[in-house]
Coordinates of C-alpha atoms in Angstrom, one line a residue:
Chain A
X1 CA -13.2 43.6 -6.9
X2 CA -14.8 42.1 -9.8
X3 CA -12.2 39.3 -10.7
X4 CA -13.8 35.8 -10.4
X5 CA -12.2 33.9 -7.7
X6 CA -9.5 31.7 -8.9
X7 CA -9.8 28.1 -8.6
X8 CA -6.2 27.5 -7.7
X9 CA -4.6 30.6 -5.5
X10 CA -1.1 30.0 -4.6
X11 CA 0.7 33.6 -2.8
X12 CA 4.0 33.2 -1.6
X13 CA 5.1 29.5 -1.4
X14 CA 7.8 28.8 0.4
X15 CA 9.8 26.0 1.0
X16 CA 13.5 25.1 1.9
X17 CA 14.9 21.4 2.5
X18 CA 17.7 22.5 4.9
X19 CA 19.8 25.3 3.4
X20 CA 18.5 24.4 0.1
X21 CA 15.5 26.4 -0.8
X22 CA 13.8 24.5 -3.4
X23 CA 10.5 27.1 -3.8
X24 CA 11.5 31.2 -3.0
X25 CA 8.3 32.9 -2.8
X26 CA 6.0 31.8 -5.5
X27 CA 2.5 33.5 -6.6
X28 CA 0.6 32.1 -9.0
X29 CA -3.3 31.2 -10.0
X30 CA -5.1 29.3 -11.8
X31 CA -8.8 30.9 -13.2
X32 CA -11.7 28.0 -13.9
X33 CA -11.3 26.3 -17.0
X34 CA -7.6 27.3 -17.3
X35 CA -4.5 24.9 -18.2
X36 CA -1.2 25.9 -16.7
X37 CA 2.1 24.3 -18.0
X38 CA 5.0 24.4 -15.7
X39 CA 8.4 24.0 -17.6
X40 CA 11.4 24.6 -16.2
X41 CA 15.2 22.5 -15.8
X42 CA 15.0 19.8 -13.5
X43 CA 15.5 21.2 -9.7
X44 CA 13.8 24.1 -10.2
X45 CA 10.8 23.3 -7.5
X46 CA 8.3 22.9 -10.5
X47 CA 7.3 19.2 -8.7
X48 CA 7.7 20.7 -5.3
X49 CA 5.3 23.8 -6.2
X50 CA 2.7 21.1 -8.0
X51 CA 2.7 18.7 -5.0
X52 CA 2.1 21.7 -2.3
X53 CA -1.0 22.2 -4.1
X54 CA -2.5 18.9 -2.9
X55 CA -0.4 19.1 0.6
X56 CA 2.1 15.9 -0.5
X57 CA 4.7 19.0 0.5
X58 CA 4.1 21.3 2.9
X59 CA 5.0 24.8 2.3
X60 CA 6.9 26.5 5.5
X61 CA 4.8 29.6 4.4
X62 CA 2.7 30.7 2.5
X63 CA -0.8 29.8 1.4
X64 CA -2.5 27.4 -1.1
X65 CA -6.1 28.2 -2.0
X66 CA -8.4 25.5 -3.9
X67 CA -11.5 27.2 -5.1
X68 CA -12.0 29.7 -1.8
X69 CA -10.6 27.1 0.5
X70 CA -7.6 27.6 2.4
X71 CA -5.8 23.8 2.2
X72 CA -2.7 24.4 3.7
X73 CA -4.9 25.8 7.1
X74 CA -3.7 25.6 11.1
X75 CA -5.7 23.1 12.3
X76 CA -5.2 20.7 15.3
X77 CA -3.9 16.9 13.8
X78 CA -7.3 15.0 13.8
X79 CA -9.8 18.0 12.6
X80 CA -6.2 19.0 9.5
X81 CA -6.4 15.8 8.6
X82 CA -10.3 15.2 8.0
X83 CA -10.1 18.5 5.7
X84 CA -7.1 17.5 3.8
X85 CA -8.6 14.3 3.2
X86 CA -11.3 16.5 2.1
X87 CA -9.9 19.0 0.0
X88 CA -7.7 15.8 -1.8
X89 CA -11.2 14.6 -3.3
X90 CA -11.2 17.4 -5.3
X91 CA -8.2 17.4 -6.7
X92 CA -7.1 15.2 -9.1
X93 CA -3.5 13.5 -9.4
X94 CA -1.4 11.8 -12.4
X95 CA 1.9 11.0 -11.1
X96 CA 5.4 9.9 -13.6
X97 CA 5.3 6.5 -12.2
X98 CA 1.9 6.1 -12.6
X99 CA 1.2 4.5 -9.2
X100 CA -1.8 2.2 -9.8
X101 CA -2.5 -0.6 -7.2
X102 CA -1.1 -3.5 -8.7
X103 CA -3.2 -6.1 -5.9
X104 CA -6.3 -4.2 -7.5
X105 CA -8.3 -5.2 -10.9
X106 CA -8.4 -2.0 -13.2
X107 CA -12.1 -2.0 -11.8
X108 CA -11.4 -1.6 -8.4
X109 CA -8.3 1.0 -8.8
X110 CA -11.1 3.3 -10.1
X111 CA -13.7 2.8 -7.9
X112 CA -11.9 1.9 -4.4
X113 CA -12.0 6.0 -3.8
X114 CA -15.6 6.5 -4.6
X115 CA -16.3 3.3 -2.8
X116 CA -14.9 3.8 0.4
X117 CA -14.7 7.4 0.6
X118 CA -18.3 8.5 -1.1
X119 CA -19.8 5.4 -0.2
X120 CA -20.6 4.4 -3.8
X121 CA -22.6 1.3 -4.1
X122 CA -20.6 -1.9 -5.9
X123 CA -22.8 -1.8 -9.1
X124 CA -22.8 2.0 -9.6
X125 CA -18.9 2.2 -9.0
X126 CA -18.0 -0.3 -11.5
X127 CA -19.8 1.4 -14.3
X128 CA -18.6 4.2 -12.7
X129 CA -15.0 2.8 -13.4
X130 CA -16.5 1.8 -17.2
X131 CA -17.8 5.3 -18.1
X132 CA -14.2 6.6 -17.0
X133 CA -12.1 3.8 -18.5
X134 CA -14.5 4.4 -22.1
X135 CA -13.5 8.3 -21.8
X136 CA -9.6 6.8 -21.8
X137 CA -10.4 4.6 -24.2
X138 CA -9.5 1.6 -22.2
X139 CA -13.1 0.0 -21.6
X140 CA -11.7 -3.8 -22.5
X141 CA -9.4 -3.2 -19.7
X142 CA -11.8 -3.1 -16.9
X143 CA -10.9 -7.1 -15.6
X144 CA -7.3 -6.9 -16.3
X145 CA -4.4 -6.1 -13.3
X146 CA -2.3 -3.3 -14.0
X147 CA 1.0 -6.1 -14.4
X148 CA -0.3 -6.4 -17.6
X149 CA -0.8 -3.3 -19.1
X150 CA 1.6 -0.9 -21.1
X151 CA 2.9 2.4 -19.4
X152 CA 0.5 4.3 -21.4
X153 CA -2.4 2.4 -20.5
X154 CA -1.4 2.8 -17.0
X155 CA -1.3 6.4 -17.0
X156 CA -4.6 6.3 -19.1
X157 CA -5.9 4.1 -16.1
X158 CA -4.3 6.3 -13.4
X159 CA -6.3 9.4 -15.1
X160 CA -9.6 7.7 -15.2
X161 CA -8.7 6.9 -11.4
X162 CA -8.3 10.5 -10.5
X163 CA -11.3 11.6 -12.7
X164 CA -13.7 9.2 -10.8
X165 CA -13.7 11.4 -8.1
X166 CA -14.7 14.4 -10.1
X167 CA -12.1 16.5 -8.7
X168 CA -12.3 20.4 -9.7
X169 CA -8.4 20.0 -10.7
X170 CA -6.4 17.8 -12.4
X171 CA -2.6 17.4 -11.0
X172 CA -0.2 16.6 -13.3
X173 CA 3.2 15.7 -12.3
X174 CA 5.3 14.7 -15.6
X175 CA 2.4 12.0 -16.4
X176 CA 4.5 11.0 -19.7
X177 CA 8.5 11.4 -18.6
X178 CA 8.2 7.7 -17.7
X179 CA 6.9 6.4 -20.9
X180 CA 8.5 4.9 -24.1
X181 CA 8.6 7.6 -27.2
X182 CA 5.3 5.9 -28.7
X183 CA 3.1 5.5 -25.5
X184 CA 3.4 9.1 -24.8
X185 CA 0.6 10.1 -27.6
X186 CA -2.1 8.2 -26.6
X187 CA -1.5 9.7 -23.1
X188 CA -1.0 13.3 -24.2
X189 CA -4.6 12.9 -26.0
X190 CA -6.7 11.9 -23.0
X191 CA -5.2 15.4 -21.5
X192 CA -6.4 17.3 -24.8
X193 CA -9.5 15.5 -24.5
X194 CA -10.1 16.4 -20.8
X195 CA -8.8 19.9 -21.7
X196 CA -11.5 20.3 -24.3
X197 CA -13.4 19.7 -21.6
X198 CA -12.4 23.1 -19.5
X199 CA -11.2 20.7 -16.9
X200 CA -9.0 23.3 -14.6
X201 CA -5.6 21.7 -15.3
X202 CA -1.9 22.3 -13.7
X203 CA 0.5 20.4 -15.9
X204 CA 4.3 19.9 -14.7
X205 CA 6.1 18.7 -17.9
X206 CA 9.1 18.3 -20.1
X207 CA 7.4 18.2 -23.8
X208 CA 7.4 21.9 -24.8
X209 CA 5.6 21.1 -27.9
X210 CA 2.9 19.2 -25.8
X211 CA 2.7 22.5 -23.1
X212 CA 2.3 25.0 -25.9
X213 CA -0.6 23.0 -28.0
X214 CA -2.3 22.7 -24.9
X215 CA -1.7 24.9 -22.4
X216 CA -3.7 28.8 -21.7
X217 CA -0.4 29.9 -20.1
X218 CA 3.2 28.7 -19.4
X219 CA 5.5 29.2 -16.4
X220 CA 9.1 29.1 -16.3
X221 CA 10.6 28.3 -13.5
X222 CA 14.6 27.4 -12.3
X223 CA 15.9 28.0 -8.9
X224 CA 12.6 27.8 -7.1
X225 CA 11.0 31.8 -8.6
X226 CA 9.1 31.6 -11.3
X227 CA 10.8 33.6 -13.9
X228 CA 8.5 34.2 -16.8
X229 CA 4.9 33.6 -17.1
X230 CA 2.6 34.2 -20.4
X231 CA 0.8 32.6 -23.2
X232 CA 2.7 29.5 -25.4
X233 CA 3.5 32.1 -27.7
X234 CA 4.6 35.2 -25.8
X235 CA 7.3 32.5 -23.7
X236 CA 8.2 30.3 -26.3
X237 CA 8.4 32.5 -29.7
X238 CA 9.3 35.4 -27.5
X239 CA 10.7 35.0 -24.0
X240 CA 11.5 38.0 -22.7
X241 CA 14.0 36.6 -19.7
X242 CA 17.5 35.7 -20.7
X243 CA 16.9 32.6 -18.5
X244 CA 14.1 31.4 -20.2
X245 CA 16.2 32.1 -24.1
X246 CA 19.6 29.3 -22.6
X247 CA 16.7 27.2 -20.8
X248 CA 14.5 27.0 -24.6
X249 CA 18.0 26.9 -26.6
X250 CA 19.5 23.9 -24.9
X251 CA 16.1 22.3 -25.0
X252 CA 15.2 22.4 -28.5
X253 CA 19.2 21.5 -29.4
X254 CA 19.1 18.6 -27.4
Chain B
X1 CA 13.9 -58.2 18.4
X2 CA 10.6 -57.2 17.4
X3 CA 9.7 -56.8 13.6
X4 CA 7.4 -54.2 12.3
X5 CA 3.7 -54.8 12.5
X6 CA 1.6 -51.6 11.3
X7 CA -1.9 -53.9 12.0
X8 CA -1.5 -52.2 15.5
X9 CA -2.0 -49.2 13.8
X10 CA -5.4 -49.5 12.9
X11 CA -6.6 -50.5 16.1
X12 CA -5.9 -47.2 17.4
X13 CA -6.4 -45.3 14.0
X14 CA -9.8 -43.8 16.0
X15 CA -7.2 -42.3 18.9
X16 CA -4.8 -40.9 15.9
X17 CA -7.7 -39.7 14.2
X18 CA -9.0 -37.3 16.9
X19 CA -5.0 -36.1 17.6
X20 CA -5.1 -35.4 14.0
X21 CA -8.0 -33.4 14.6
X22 CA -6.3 -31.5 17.6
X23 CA -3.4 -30.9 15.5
X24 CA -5.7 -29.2 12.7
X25 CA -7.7 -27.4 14.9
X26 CA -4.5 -25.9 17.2
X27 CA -2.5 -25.5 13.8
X28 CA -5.5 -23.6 12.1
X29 CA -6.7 -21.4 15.5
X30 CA -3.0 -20.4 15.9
X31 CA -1.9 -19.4 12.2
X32 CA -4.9 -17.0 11.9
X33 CA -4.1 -15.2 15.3
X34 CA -0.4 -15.3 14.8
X35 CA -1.1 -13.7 11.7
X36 CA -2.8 -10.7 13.0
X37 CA -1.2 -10.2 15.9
X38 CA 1.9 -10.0 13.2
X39 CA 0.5 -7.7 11.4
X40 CA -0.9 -5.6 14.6
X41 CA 2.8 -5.8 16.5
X42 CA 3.9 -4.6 12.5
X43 CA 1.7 -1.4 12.5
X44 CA 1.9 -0.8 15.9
X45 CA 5.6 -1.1 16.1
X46 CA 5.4 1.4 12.8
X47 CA 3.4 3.7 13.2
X48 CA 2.2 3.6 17.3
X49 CA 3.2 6.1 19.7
X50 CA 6.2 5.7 21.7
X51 CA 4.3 4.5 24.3
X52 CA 3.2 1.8 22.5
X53 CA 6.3 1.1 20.2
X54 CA 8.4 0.6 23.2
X55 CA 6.7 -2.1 24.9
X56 CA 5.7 -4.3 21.8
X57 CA 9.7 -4.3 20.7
X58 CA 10.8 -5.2 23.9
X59 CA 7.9 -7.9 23.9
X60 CA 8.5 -9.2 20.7
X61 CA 12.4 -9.2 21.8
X62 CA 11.9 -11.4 24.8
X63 CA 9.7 -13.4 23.0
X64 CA 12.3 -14.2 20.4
X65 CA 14.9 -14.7 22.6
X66 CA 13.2 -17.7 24.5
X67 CA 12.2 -21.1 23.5
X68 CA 8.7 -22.1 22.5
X69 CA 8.7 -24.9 25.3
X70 CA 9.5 -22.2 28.1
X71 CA 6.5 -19.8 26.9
X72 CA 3.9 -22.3 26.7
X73 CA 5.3 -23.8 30.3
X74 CA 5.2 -19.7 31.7
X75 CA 1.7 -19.2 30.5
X76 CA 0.4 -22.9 31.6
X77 CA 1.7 -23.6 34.7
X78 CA 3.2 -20.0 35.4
X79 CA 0.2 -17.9 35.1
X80 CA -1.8 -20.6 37.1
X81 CA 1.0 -20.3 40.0
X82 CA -0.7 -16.5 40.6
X83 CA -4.0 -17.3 39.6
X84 CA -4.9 -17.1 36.4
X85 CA -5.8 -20.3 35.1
X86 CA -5.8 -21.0 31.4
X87 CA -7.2 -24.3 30.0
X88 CA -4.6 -26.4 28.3
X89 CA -5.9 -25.7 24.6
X90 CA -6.3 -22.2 25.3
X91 CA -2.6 -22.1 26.5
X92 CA -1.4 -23.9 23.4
X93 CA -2.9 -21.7 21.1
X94 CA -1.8 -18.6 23.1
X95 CA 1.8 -19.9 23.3
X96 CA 1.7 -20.9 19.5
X97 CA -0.2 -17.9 18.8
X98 CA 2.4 -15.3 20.1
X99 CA 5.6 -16.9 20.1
X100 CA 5.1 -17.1 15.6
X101 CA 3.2 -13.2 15.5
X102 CA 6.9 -12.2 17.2
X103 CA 8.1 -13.9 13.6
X104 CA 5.2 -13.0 11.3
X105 CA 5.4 -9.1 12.8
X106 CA 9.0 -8.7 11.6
X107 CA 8.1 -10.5 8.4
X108 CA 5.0 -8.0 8.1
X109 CA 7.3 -4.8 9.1
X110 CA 9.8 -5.4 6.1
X111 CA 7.0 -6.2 3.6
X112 CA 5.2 -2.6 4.7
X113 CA 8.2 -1.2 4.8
X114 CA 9.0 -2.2 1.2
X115 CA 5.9 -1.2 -0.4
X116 CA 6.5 2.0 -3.0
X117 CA 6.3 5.2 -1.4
X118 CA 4.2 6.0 -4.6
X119 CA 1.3 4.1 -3.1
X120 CA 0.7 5.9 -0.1
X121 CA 1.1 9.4 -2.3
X122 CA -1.6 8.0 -4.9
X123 CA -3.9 7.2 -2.1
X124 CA -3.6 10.3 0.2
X125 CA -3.8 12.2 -3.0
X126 CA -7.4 10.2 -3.9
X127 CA -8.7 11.4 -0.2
X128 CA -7.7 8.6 1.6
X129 CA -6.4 9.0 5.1
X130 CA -3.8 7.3 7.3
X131 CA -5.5 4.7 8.0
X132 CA -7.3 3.4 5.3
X133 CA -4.3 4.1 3.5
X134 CA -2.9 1.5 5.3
X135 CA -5.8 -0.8 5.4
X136 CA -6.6 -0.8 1.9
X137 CA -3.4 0.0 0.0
X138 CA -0.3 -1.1 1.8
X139 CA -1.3 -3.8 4.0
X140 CA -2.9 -6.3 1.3
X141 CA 0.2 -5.5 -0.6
X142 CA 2.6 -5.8 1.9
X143 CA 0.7 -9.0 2.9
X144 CA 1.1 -10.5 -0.7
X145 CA 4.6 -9.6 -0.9
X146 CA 5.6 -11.9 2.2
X147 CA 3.0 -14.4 1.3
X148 CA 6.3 -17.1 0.7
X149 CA 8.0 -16.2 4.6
X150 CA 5.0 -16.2 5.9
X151 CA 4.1 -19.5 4.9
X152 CA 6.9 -21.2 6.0
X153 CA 6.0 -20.1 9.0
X154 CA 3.1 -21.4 9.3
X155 CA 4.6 -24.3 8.2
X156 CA 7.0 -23.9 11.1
X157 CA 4.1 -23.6 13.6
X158 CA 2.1 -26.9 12.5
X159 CA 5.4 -28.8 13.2
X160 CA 6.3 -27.1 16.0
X161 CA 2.2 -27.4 17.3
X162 CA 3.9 -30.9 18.6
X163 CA 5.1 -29.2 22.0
X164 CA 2.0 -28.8 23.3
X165 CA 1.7 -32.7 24.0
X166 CA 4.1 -31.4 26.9
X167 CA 1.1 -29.9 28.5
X168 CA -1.2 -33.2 28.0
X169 CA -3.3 -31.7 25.0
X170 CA -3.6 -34.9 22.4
X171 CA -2.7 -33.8 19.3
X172 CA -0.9 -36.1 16.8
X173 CA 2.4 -36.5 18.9
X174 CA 0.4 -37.2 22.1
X175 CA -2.2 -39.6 20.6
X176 CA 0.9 -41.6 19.5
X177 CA 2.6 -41.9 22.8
X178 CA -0.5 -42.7 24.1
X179 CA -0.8 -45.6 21.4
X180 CA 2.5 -46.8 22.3
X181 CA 2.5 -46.7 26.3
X182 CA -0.3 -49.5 25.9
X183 CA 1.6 -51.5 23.0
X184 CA 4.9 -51.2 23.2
X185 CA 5.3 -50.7 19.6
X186 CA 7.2 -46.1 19.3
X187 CA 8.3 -47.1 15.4
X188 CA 5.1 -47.9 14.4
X189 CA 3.1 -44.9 16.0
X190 CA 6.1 -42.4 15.5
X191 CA 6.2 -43.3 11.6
X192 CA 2.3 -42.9 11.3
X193 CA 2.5 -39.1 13.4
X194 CA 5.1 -38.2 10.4
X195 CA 3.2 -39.6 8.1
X196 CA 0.3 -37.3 9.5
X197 CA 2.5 -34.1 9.1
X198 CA 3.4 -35.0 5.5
X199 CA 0.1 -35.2 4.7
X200 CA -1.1 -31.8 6.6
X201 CA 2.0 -30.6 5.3
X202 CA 1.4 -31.7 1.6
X203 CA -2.0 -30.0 2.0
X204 CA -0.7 -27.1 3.7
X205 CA 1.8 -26.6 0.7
X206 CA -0.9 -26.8 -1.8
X207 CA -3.1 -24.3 -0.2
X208 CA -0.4 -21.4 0.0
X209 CA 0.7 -22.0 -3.4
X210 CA -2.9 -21.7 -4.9
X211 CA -3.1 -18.2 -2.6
X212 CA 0.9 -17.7 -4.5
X213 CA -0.7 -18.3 -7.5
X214 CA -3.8 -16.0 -7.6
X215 CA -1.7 -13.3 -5.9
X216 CA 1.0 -14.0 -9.1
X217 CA -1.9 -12.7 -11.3
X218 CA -1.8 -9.4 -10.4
X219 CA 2.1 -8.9 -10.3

C-alpha cells in the first residue's frame, strides 16, 4: 500500500440515541493538508459525526483514527481517559456558541491550555496568546474579557484558543451559524487564512458559498449516510444524487 | 428608673475590644472553611461515588434540619461525654463551620449545576480532564455566579457567630454580658454589641461588593 496514512480515518461510525439512529455507518478520511466541508439539512448527524472525532460523542461502533492513533480505543477508565485527554491536544475545536471562558481575560482563555496542560511558563504563554490573537487579528484584545467582545471576535478568539495548542486538526462545528450577517466575514477569513496554511480542517457548516471557496472536498449528508462526496464543483454544479439536487434547490431558494 | 449613661462604656471598651476580636477571628476562620467544605459537599455530592454521595446528603440533611445551638451543644459537650474533647473555639468554629457549608454546598451545587454545558465541552475538547475541568473552568464560575447568596451567608454566620457565647467563648455578645453582670447597665452594652455588628457588617458589605464588582467585569 502506498497511500499516505490519513490524518483523520473514520470507518463505519455508528451511533443511535434510542431508536433514532443519528449516524448509519459512516466512512470517511481526511488526507494532511486537506479541508473537508460537511453540508447537509439539519438532523442529519453532520454535528454528531464531527463531535465523535474528538470523543464529545461516542460512537457505539466503529473506529475514529487521528493520524495512526486509534481515539475511540478499549481502555480501562483512568488509562482512556489520560489518552483522550491526550489525543484532544491535537485536535483543535470551534464550536457555534463560541464557548470562551467569560471569568478569563482574552489572555488567559489562550494560554490556560498550554499553561496547565504543557506546562508553559507565564511569560512565554502570554506572548504565546499575542502571536495567536495577531494571526486573528485581535492583538488589542489581549486585556479585554470576552463580555465585551462582538460574536465575531469571540469566535476569532475561540480559534486562536484552539490554535495555541497546535493541534494537527482543526474542528469546526458551524463556527459562524451564531453570528450576525456582518460578523461572519471576518470569521470565515481567519479559516481561509489558516487554510492557506494546509492546516488539516473538518468544517461542519451551513454557508455553501463559504464550503465551496474553501473546501478540497464536500460531503453531503441527511439521515445519518453520507450521500455524496466530491470536489465543490462535482457536488454543487453537478450533484449526482437526487438528495443532494432538493437539499441544493431549497437551499439556494431560500 | 435609670437614665442612659454610655461613660460606662468606655471603661470596659478594652473587654469589648478583645470580644470584637473573637467575633472577627471566629467570623473569619468559619467563612473560609464553610466555604470549602460547601464547595467539597457540592462536588462530592455531584460527582462522588455513591458511597460517598449518600452519606454527605443525609449529613447535610440532618444538619439542616437542626438548630445551630443544638450542633454546637452536640459537638461541645456531646463529643466530650465520650471522650473526645474539643476546646471551646475550636467547637465554635466547627459548629459555625459546618452547620453554613450545609447552606453554601447547596448554594454551590445550583451555581455548578447552572454553568453552560458548552464550558466543560470547550475544555475537554482543549485536553483538559475531569478534574481540572472542574477546577479551572466550572468552579471559579460557578463560584462567581453565587458570589450574592453566598454572601448573605456569610453575613448570616457573623450574626449568628453570637451563639457561641453559649459555650463561654467571649466574643462580642459575651464581652457584653460580661460588662453588664458587673454594672447593671444591658441597654448600654447591648446597644454597643449592635453597634459592633453594624460596623463588621458595614465592612463586610463593602468587601463582597468590591469582589461583585471585579467579578461584574468579566460578565
Amino acid at each position: 500500500m502506498n497511500e499516505v496514512r490519513p490524518m483523520i480515518d473514520v470507518r463505519g461510525a455508528r451511533k443511535a440515541y434510542g431508536p433514532l439512529e443519528v449516524l448509519k455507518g459512516i466512512d470517511f478520511s481526511v488526507a494532511r493538508g486537506q479541508i473537508i466541508a460537511v453540508i447537509g439539512p439539519s438532523g442529519s448527524g453532520k454535528s454528531t459525526l464531527l463531535r465523535s472525532i474528538n470523543h464529545l460523542e461516542t460512537l457505539d461502533s466503529g473506529e475514529v483514527w487521528l493520524d495512526g492513533v486509534l481515539v475511540n480505543q478499549r481502555l480501562p477508565g483512568r488509562a482512556f481517559e489520560r489518552h483522550i485527554n491526550q489525543v484532544r491536544q491535537q485536535m483543535g475545536m470551534v464550536f457555534q456558541h463560541f464557548n470562551l471562558f467569560p471569568h478569563l481575560s482574552v489572555c488567559d482563555n489562550i494560554a490556560i491550555a498550554p499553561a496547565k496542560l504543557k506546562g508553559v511558563d507565564k511569560v512565554s504563554a502570554r506572548k504565546l496568546a499575542l502571536t495567536m490573537l495577531e494571526k486573528v487579528g485581535l492583538a488589542d484584545k489581549i486585556d479585554a474579557f470576552p463580555a465585551r467582545l462582538s460574536g465575531g471576535q469571540k469566535q476569532r478568539v475561540a480559534i486562536a484558543r484552539a490554535l495555541a495548542m497546535q493541534p494537527k486538526v482543526m474542528l469546526f462545528d458551524e463556527a459562524t451559524s451564531a453570528l450576525d450577517p456582518e460578523l461572519v466575514d471576518e470569521v470565515n477569513l481567519v479559516m481561509k487564512q489558516l487554510a492557506s496554511e494546509h492546516m488539516t480542517m473538518v468544517i461542519v457548516t451551513h454557508e455553501m458559498r463559504f464550503a465551496a471557496e474553501v473546501a478540497d472536498r464536500v460531503l453531503f449528508m441527511a439521515d445519518g449516510t453520507v450521500i455524496e462526496e466530491g470536489t465543490p464543483d462535482e457536488l454543487f454544479t453537478q450533484p449526482k444524487q437526487e438528495r443532494t439536487r432538493t437539499f441544493l434547490r431549497k437551499f439556494l431558494s431560500a | 428608673m435609670q437614665g442612659l449613661d454610655f461613660t460606662v462604656v468606655f471603661a470596659y471598651w478594652p473587654l469589648l475590644a478583645q470580644g470584637l476580636g473573637w467575633t472577627v477571628v471566629l467570623s473569619t476562620t468559619s467563612a473560609i472553611f464553610s466555604v470549602l467544605a460547601g464547595i467539597g459537599f457540592a462536588l462530592l455530592v455531584l460527582y462522588g461515588s455513591a458511597l460517598v454521595r449518600y452519606p454527605i446528603r443525609l449529613f447535610m440533611w440532618l444538619f439542616m434540619g437542626t438548630p445551630l445551638l443544638l450542633q454546637l451543644f452536640l459537638i461541645y459537650f456531646g463529643l466530650s461525654q465520650i471522650g473526645i474533647d474539643i476546646p471551646a473555639l475550636g467547637a465554635g468554629i466547627i459548629a459555625l463551620s459546618l452547620h453554613f457549608a450545609v447552606y453554601n454546598a447547596d448554594i454551590f451545587q445550583a451555581g455548578i449545576l447552572s454553568v453552560d454545558r458548552g464550558q466543560t465541552e470547550a475544555a475537554r475538547s482543549l485536553g483538559f480532564g475531569r478534574h481540572r475541568t472542574l477546577a479551572y473552568i466550572i468552579v471559579p464560575q460557578a463560584v462567581r455566579n453565587t458570589l450574592p447568596a453566598v454572601g448573605s451567608m456569610m453575613i448570616a454566620l457573623l450574626k449568628e457567630s453570637a451563639i457561641v457565647s453559649m459555650i463561654g467563648i467571649a466574643e462580642i455578645v459575651h464581652s457584653a454580658q460580661l460588662a453588664i453582670s458587673e454594672t447593671y447597665r444591658p441597654f448600654e452594652f447591648y446597644l454597643t454589641a449592635a453597634v459592633l455588628y453594624y460596623i463588621l457588617n458595614l465592612i463586610l458589605e463593602a468587601g463582597l461588593r468590591r469582589i461583585e464588582g471585579k467579578v461584574e467585569l468579566s460578565r
